[in-house]
Short mmCIF file of C-alpha atoms in Angstrom, two decimals:
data_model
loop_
_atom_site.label_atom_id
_atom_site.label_comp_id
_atom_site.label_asym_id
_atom_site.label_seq_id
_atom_site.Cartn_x
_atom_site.Cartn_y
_atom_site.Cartn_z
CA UNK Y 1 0.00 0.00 0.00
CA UNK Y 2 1.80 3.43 -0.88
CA UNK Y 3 1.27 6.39 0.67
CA UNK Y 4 0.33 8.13 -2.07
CA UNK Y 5 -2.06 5.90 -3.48
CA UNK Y 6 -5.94 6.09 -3.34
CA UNK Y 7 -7.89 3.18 -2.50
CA UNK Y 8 -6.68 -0.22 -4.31
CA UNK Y 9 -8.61 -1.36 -7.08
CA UNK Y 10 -9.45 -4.68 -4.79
CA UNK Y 11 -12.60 -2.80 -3.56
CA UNK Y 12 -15.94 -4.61 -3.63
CA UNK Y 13 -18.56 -1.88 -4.34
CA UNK Y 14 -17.76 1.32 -6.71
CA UNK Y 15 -20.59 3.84 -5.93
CA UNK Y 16 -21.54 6.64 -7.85
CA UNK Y 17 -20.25 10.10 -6.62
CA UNK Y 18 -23.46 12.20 -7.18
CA UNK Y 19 -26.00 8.96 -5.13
CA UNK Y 20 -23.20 8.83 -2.35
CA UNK Y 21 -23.20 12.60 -2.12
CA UNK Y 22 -27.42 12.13 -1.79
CA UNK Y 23 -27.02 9.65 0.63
CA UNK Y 24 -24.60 11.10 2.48
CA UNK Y 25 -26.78 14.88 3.24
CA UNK Y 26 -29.62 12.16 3.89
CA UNK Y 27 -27.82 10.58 6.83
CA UNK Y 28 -27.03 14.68 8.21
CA UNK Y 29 -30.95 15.85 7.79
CA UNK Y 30 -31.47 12.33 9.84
CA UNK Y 31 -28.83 12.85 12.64
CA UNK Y 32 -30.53 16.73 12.84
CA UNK Y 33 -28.00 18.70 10.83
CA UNK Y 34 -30.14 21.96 8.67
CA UNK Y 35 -30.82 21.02 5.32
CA UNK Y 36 -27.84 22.90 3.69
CA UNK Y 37 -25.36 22.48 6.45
CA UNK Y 38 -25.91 18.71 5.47
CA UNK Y 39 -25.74 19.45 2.10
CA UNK Y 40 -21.98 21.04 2.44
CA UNK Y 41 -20.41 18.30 4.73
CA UNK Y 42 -22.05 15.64 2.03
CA UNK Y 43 -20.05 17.55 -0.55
CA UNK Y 44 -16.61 18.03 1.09
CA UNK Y 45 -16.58 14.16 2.31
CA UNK Y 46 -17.42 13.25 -1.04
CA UNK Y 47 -15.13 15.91 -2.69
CA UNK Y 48 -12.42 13.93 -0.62
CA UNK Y 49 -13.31 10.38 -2.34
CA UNK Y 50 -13.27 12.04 -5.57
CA UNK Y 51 -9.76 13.01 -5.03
CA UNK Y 52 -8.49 9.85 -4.33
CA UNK Y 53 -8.68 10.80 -0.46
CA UNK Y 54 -10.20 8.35 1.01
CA UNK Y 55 -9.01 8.60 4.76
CA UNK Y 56 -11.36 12.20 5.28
CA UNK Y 57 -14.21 10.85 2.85
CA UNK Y 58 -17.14 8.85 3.87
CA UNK Y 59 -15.60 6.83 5.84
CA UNK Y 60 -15.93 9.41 8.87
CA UNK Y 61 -19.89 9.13 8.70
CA UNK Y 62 -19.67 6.61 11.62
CA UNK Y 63 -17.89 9.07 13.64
CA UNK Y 64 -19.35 11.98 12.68
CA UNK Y 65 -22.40 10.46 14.21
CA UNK Y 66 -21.34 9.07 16.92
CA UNK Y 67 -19.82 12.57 18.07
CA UNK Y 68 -23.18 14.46 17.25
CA UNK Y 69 -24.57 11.87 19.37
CA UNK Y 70 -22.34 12.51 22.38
CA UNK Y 71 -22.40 16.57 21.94
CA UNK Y 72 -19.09 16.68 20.85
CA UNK Y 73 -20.20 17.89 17.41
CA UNK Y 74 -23.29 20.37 17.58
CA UNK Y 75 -25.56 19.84 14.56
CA UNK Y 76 -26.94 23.41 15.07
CA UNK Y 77 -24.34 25.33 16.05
CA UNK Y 78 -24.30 29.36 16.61
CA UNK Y 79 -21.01 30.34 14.71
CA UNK Y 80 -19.67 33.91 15.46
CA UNK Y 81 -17.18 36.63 14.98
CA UNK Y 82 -15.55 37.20 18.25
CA UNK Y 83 -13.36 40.14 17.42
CA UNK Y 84 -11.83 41.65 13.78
CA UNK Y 85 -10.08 44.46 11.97
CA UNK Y 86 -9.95 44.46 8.18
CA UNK Y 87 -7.82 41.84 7.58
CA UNK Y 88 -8.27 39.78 10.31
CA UNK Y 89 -11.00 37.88 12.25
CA UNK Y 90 -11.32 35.62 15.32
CA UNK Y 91 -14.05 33.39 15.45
CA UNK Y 92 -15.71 30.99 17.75
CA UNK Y 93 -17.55 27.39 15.91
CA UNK Y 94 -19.62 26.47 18.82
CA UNK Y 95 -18.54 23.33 18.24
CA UNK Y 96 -20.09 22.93 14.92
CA UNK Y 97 -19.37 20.14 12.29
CA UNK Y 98 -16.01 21.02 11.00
CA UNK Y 99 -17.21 21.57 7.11
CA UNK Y 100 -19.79 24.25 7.90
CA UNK Y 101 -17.53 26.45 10.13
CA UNK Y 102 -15.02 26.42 7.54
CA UNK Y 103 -16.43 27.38 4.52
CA UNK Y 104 -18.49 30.10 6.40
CA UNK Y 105 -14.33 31.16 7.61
CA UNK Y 106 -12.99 30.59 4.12
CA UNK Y 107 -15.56 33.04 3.01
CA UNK Y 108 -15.08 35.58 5.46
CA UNK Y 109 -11.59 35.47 4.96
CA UNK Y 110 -12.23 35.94 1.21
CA UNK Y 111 -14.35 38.67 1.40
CA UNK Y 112 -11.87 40.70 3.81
CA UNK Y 113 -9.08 39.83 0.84
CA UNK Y 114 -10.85 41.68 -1.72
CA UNK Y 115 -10.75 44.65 0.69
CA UNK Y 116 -7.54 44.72 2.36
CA UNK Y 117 -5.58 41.58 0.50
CA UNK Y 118 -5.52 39.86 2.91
CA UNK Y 119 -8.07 37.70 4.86
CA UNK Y 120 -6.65 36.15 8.12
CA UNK Y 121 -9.30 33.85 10.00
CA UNK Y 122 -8.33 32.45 13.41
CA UNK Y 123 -11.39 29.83 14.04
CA UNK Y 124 -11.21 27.87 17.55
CA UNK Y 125 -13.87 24.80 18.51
CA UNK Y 126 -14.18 23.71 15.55
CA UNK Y 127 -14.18 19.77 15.08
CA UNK Y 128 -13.09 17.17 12.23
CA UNK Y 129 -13.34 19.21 8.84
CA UNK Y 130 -12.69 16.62 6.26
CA UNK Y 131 -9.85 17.17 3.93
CA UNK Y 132 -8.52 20.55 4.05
CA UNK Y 133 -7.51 20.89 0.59
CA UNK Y 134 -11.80 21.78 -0.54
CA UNK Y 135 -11.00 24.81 1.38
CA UNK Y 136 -8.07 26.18 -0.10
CA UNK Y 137 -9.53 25.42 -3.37
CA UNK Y 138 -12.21 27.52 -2.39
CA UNK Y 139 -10.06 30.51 -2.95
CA UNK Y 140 -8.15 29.22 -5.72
CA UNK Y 141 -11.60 29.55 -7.40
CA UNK Y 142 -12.06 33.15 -6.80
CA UNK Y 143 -8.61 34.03 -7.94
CA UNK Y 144 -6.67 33.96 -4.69
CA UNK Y 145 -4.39 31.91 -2.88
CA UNK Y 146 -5.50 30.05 0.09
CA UNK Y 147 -4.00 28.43 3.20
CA UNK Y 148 -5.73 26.31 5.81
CA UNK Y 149 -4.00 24.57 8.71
CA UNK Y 150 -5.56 22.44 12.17
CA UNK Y 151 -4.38 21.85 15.20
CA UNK Y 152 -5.97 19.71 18.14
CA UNK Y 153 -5.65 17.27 20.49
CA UNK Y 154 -2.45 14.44 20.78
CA UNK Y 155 -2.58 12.13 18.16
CA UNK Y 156 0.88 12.27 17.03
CA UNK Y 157 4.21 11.29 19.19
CA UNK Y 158 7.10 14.41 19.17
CA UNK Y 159 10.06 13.68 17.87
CA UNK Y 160 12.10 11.62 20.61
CA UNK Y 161 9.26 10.67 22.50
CA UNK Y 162 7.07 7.74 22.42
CA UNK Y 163 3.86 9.14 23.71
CA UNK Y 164 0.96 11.59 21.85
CA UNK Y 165 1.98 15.26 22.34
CA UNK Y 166 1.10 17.03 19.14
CA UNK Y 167 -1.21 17.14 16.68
CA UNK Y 168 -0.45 16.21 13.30
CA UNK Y 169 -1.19 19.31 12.08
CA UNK Y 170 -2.49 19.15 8.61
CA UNK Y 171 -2.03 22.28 6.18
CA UNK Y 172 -3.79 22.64 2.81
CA UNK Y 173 -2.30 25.90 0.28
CA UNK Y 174 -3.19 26.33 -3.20
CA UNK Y 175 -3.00 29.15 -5.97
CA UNK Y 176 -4.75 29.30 -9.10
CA UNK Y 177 -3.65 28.55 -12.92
CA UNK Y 178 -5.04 29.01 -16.29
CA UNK Y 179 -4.32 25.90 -18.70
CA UNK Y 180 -3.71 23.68 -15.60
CA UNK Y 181 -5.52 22.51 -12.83
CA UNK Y 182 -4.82 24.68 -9.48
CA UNK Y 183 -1.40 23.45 -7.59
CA UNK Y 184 -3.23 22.19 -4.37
CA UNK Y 185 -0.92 20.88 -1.60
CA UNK Y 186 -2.86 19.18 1.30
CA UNK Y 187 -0.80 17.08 3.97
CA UNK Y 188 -0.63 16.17 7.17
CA UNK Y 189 2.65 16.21 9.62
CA UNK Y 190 2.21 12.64 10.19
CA UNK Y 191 3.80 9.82 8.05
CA UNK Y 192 0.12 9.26 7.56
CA UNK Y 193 -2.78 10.50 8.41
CA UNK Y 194 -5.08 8.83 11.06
CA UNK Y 195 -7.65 8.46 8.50
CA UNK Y 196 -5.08 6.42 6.48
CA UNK Y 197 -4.58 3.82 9.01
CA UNK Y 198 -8.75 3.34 9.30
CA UNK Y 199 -8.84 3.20 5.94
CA UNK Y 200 -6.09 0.54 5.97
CA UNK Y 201 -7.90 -1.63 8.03
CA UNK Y 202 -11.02 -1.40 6.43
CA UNK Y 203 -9.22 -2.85 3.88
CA UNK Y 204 -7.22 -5.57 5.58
CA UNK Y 205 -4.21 -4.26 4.83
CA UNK Y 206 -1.12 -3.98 7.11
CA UNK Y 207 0.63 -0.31 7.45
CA UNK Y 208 4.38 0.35 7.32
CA UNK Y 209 6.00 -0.53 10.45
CA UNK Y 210 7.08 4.23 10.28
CA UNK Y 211 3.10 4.62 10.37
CA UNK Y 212 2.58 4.59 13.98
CA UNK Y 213 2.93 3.33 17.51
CA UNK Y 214 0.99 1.09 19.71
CA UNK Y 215 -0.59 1.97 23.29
CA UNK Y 216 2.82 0.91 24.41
CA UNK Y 217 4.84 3.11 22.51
CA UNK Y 218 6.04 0.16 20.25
CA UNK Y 219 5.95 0.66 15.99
CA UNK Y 220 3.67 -1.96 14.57
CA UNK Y 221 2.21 -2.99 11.36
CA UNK Y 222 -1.20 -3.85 12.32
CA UNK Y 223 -4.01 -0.85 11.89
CA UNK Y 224 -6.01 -2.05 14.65
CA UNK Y 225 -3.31 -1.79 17.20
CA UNK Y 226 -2.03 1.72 16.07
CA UNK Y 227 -2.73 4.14 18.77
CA UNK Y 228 0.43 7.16 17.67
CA UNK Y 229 1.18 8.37 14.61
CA UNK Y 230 4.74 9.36 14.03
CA UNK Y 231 5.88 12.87 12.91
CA UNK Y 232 6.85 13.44 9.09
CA UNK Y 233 10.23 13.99 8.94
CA UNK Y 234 11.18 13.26 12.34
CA UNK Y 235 11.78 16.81 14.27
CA UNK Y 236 11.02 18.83 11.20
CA UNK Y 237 7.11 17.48 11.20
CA UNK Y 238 7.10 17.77 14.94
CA UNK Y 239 8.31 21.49 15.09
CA UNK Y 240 6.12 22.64 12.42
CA UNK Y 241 3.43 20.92 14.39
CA UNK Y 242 3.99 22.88 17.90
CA UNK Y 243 4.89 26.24 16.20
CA UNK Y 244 1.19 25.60 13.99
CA UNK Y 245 -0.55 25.43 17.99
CA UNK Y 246 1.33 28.68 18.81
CA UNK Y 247 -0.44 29.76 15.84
CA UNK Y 248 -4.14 28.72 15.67
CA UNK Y 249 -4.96 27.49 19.19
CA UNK Y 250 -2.92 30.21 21.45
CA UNK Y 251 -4.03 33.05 18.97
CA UNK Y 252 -7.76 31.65 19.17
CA UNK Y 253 -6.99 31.91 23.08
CA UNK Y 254 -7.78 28.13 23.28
CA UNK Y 255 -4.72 26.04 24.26
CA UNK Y 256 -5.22 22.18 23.44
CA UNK Y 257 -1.61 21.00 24.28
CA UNK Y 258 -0.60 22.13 27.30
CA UNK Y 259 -3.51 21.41 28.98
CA UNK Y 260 -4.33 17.72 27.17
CA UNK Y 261 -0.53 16.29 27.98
CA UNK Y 262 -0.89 16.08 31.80
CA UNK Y 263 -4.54 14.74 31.63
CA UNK Y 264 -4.03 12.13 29.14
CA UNK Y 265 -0.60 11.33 31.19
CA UNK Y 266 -3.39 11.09 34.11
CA UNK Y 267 -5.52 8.29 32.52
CA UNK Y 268 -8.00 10.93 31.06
CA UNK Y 269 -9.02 10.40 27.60
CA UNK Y 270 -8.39 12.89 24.12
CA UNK Y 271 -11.15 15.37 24.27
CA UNK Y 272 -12.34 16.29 20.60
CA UNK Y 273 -11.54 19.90 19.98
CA UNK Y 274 -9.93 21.70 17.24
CA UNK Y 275 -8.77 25.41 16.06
CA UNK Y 276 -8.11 26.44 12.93
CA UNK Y 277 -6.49 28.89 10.49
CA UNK Y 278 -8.13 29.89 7.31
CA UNK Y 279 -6.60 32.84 4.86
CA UNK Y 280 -7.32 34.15 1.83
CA UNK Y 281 -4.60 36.17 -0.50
CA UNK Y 282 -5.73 38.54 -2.94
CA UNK Y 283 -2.63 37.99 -5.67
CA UNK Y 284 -4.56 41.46 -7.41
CA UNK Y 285 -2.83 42.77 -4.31
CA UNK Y 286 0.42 42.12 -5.22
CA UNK Y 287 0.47 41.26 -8.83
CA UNK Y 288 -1.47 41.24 -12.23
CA UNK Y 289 -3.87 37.61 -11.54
CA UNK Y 290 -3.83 37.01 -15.48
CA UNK Y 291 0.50 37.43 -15.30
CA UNK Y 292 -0.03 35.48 -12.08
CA UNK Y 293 -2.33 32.22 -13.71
CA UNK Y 294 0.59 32.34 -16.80
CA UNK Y 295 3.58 32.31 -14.46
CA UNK Y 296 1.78 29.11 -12.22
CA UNK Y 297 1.39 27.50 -15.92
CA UNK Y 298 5.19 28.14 -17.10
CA UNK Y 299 6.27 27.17 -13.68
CA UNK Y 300 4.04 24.20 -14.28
CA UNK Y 301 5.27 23.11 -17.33
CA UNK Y 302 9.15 23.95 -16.76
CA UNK Y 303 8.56 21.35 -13.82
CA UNK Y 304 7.46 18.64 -15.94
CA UNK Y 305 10.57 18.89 -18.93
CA UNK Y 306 12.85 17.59 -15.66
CA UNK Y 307 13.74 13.96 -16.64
CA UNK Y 308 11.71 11.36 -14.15
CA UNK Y 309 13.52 9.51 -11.83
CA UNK Y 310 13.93 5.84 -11.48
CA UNK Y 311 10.42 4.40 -10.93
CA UNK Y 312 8.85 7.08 -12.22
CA UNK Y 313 6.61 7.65 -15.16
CA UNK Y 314 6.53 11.60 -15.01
CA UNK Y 315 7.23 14.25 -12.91
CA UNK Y 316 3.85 15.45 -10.99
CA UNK Y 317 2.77 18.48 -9.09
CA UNK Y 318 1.01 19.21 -5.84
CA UNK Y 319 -2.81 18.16 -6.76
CA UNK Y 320 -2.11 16.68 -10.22
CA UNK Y 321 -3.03 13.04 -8.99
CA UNK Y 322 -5.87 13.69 -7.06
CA UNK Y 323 -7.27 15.98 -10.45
CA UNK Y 324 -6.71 13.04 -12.46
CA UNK Y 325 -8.61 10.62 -10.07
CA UNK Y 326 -11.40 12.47 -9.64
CA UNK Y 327 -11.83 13.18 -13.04
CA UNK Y 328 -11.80 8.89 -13.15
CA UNK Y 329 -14.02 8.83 -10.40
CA UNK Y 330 -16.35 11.11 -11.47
CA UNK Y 331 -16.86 8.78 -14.55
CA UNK Y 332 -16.42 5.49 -12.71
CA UNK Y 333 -17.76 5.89 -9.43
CA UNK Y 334 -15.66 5.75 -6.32
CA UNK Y 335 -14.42 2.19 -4.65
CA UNK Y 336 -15.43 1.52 -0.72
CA UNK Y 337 -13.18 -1.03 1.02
CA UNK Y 338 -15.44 -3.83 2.78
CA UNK Y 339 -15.36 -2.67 6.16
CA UNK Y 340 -16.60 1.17 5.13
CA UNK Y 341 -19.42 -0.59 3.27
CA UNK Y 342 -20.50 -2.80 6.34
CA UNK Y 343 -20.62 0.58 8.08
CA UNK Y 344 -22.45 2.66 6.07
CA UNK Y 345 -24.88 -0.10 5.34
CA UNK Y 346 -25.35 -0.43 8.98
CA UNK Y 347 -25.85 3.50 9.69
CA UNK Y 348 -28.22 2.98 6.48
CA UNK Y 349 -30.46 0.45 8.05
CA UNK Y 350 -30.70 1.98 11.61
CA UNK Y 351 -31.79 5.49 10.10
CA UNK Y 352 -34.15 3.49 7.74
CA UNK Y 353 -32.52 4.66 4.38
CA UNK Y 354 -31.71 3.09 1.09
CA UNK Y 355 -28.12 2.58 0.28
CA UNK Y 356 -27.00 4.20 -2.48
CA UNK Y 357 -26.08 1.25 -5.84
CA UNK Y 358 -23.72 1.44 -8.40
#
């Protein structure tokens, strides 16, 4: 299994993008999410499968339930602006589901670009918002460059220790083009994501032994025992990590780290919470967007003439493989490991909903 690869083709069901997208706002309006607040977290879990991301598609329905259930995620949250200049803007989710608070930040952010050229959202209590990369494309879209990191609670083990401390940090940036696709980088500070490991062992797969750690603090190869994930990079992944808290959380005035490390060193469990930054760049601001989109596609293009290496086909850019899959999945439907089925079937039958054929 490579890190880089979407789901094997081993899958047993291949379900069409536009039914699972149905299905998916179905389950929302069931589990008491409004109408189009459903409708946008069915679209960016989706958007995710499309791109060949399966880790922060559908496969988070399950959990996304179960935290509604528990109040952990509020299904009709009151999002505001705490405080803001204009360039700038602090805001507090309420807790609500992680794709709603972030486009309603991505567009705030965008609409203080086109005024100052800048748009520089700080959003804290937030939870799980999918794939971070539909968010930067957001502003891609309107001609601007965007950037979107998280930061929570401990999932990932610092470098030198063997014990969670950080979070893995993901960070999504991506700037427009005008024969190409957008350049969309979207990562995580892990070796893999969390979602990658689930995903893993949905599909009865084993994970590299540089994945993750066990409750013990041992490396393993089995997804089902993987409790750490290990920082990309060793200390470079790990700083970036801590330096992104000092960015989102403390600016949001909502520490996770300090105060998670000594309870979950007392016994106590993770507590769900996440902050966020979300930014907009007008590149009007600094630069001619037309000069801008032709200098992306030279750059683009200049990239590409460098001979492959060994193993290699071609030489890609940030977001050229996920393009390409979803413009495959789009036409073939998107494949569902065994185990994601089982659960989605199941959350199907207990809300008394059809699920969605090829």
């Amino acid at each position: 299994m490579s890190l880089r690869d979407p789901l094997p083709a081993t899958s047993e069901r291949c379900l069409p993008a536009q039914r699972l997208t149905e299905f998916a706002r179905a389950i929302f309006v069931r589990a008491g999410v409004a109408e189009q607040d459903a409708a946008t977290v069915a679209e960016v879990l989706v958007w995710a499968n499309l791109r060949g991301v399966d880790s922060h598609g559908v496969i988070r329905i399950p959990s996304y339930l179960e935290y509604i259930a528990s109040g952990r995620m509020n299904p009709r949250a009151r999002i505001s602006v705490l405080r803001q200049t204009a360039a700038t803007a602090s805001i507090d989710a309420d807790r609500a589901l992680g794709a709603v608070a972030t486009v309603a930040a991505m567009r705030l952010a965008m609409d203080k670009a086109r005024q100052a050229g800048i748009g520089w959202t700080v959003v804290r209590n937030v939870t799980h918002q999918g794939a971070l990369g539909y968010y930067a494309l957001m502003a891609a879209e309107a001609g601007m460059a965007g950037l979107v990191n998280t930061s929570g609670t401990p999932v990932m083990a610092p470098y030198g220790a063997r014990a969670p401390g950080v979070h893995n940090s993901p960070v999504a940036l991506c700037v427009p083009a005008r024969r190409h696709p957008p350049l969309l980088l979207d990562m995580a500070h892990s070796v893999a994501a969390g979602g990658k490991i689930k995903l893993a062992a949905d599909a009865g797969l084993a994970i590299p032994a540089d994945w993750a750690l066990d409750a013990a603090g041992e490396p393993t190869t089995d997804p089902e025992r993987a409790r750490i994930l290990l920082p990309l990079g060793g200390p470079k992944g790990s700083g970036v990590a801590i330096l992104f808290e000092c960015l989102s959380s403390l600016m949001a005035c909502n520490p996770i780290l300090a105060r998670e490390i000594p309870a979950m060193l007392g016994g106590a469990g993770r507590e769900h919470t996440q902050n966020s930054i979300v930014a907009a760049i007008d590149i009007a601001a600094f630069t001619g967007l037309d000069d801008y989109r032709d200098d992306v596609d030279r750059l683009v293009d200049a990239l590409r003439t460098l001979p492959p290496a060994a193993g290699h086909a071609e030489v890609c850019v940030p977001g050229e493989r996920g393009h390409r899959t979803s413009e495959a999945r789009a036409r073939n439907g998107i494949p569902m490991p065994p185990g994601t089925v089982e659960r989605l079937q199941a959350v199907a039958d207990a809300l008394g909903l059809p699920f969605p054929v090829e």
